[in-house]
Amino acid sequence: RREHGGNVVTDVAFIGKGGKAATRTVSTRAAARLSTWLDARAALGVGTGLVFCTVSTGTATGLAADGTELVPGEPLNPRYVRDLVHRTAEKAGIERRVTPHTLRHTFATHLLQGGATTEQTAKALGHSRTSTTSEVYAHLLPDDVRDLVMGLHAEPTPDTDAQAIAARIAAMSPEQRAALRALLG
C-alpha cells in the first residue's frame, strides 16, 4: 500500500499471460474487493490457483455434456466471460456491444486521456513493446485527447479565468495566435 496522487494504491503480483510473473497497481478499493473474493472463493473450497476460476461444477452431476468431470478452480471459459460482460452491460443500459477487450481498451484510452504516456499505458496493459500500444491507440492524437479530457472533466460552473484567457486569445491577431501556438508546442 502506498499513496499516489491522493489515492491509496496497492501492488498486486500475479502470473499473467504466457505464464509470466507480473505486478499491477490497483486502487486499495479494488484490492479489498479482490481480497474479499479470494476469501469467498477459499470458503467454497477453491483456495489457490487462478484468481478468477470456476467455483462449482456447474451441474448437479458435476459432469460436462461430454461426460468429462467439471472441477472447481479451472479457468473460466472465454465464452462465459464474454456473455457475462455482455449481460452486465445490458443490465446497465449500455446499448453498444461490450466485450472484455472493450473494457481493456476503455481503460487504456482513459489512461491516455488522463495524461499517461504511451510507455506508462503499455506498462499498465502489460505490453512488452510500446509499439504495440502506439499502433492500437495512434488514433488518439494530442488535440483529440485534450478535447476529450476537457469534455470528461468539465466543471459544472464556468471557469472565469479560462474564459478570460480564451477571450484574450480570441482577440489576438492571427500572427500572435501562431506565435503562442509555437511557444506552447
PDB file of N, CA, C and O in Angstrom, residues 75-87 100:
ATOM      1  N   PRO A  75      -9.846 -22.765 -15.267  1.00  0.00           N
ATOM      2  CA  PRO A  75     -10.006 -21.475 -15.949  1.00  0.00           C
ATOM      3  C   PRO A  75     -11.446 -21.276 -16.406  1.00  0.00           C
ATOM      4  O   PRO A  75     -12.136 -22.240 -16.762  1.00  0.00           O
ATOM      5  N   LEU A  76     -11.891 -20.028 -16.391  1.00  0.00           N
ATOM      6  CA  LEU A  76     -13.220 -19.721 -16.903  1.00  0.00           C
ATOM      7  C   LEU A  76     -13.218 -19.867 -18.419  1.00  0.00           C
ATOM      8  O   LEU A  76     -12.234 -19.540 -19.088  1.00  0.00           O
ATOM      9  N   ASN A  77     -14.314 -20.338 -18.948  1.00  0.00           N
ATOM     10  CA  ASN A  77     -14.466 -20.440 -20.386  1.00  0.00           C
ATOM     11  C   ASN A  77     -14.561 -19.023 -20.958  1.00  0.00           C
ATOM     12  O   ASN A  77     -15.374 -18.218 -20.480  1.00  0.00           O
ATOM     13  N   PRO A  78     -13.755 -18.678 -21.955  1.00  0.00           N
ATOM     14  CA  PRO A  78     -13.800 -17.321 -22.524  1.00  0.00           C
ATOM     15  C   PRO A  78     -15.199 -16.908 -22.987  1.00  0.00           C
ATOM     16  O   PRO A  78     -15.593 -15.757 -22.828  1.00  0.00           O
ATOM     17  N   ARG A  79     -15.948 -17.852 -23.515  1.00  0.00           N
ATOM     18  CA  ARG A  79     -17.312 -17.524 -23.964  1.00  0.00           C
ATOM     19  C   ARG A  79     -18.177 -17.124 -22.766  1.00  0.00           C
ATOM     20  O   ARG A  79     -18.984 -16.197 -22.844  1.00  0.00           O
ATOM     21  N   TYR A  80     -18.020 -17.811 -21.640  1.00  0.00           N
ATOM     22  CA  TYR A  80     -18.768 -17.469 -20.434  1.00  0.00           C
ATOM     23  C   TYR A  80     -18.456 -16.037 -20.003  1.00  0.00           C
ATOM     24  O   TYR A  80     -19.351 -15.265 -19.662  1.00  0.00           O
ATOM     25  N   VAL A  81     -17.174 -15.669 -20.028  1.00  0.00           N
ATOM     26  CA  VAL A  81     -16.769 -14.321 -19.616  1.00  0.00           C
ATOM     27  C   VAL A  81     -17.357 -13.283 -20.568  1.00  0.00           C
ATOM     28  O   VAL A  81     -17.891 -12.260 -20.136  1.00  0.00           O
ATOM     29  N   ARG A  82     -17.278 -13.541 -21.886  1.00  0.00           N
ATOM     30  CA  ARG A  82     -17.863 -12.608 -22.870  1.00  0.00           C
ATOM     31  C   ARG A  82     -19.362 -12.435 -22.632  1.00  0.00           C
ATOM     32  O   ARG A  82     -19.880 -11.320 -22.630  1.00  0.00           O
ATOM     33  N   ASP A  83     -20.064 -13.568 -22.414  1.00  0.00           N
ATOM     34  CA  ASP A  83     -21.508 -13.494 -22.171  1.00  0.00           C
ATOM     35  C   ASP A  83     -21.828 -12.747 -20.884  1.00  0.00           C
ATOM     36  O   ASP A  83     -22.777 -11.957 -20.828  1.00  0.00           O
ATOM     37  N   LEU A  84     -21.023 -12.963 -19.845  1.00  0.00           N
ATOM     38  CA  LEU A  84     -21.225 -12.279 -18.572  1.00  0.00           C
ATOM     39  C   LEU A  84     -21.062 -10.772 -18.737  1.00  0.00           C
ATOM     40  O   LEU A  84     -21.887  -9.980 -18.257  1.00  0.00           O
ATOM     41  N   VAL A  85     -20.015 -10.356 -19.438  1.00  0.00           N
ATOM     42  CA  VAL A  85     -19.793  -8.918 -19.670  1.00  0.00           C
ATOM     43  C   VAL A  85     -20.948  -8.343 -20.497  1.00  0.00           C
ATOM     44  O   VAL A  85     -21.465  -7.266 -20.187  1.00  0.00           O
ATOM     45  N   HIS A  86     -21.373  -9.076 -21.509  1.00  0.00           N
ATOM     46  CA  HIS A  86     -22.478  -8.619 -22.362  1.00  0.00           C
ATOM     47  C   HIS A  86     -23.764  -8.453 -21.545  1.00  0.00           C
ATOM     48  O   HIS A  86     -24.441  -7.425 -21.638  1.00  0.00           O
ATOM     49  N   ARG A  87     -24.102  -9.464 -20.730  1.00  0.00           N
ATOM     50  CA  ARG A  87     -25.308  -9.394 -19.900  1.00  0.00           C
ATOM     51  C   ARG A  87     -25.226  -8.239 -18.897  1.00  0.00           C
ATOM     52  O   ARG A  87     -26.214  -7.534 -18.669  1.00  0.00           O
ATOM     53  N   PRO A 100     -14.977  -8.095 -23.014  1.00  0.00           N
ATOM     54  CA  PRO A 100     -13.865  -7.880 -22.081  1.00  0.00           C
ATOM     55  C   PRO A 100     -12.771  -7.009 -22.697  1.00  0.00           C
ATOM     56  O   PRO A 100     -12.185  -6.167 -22.016  1.00  0.00           O
TER      57      PRO A 100
END
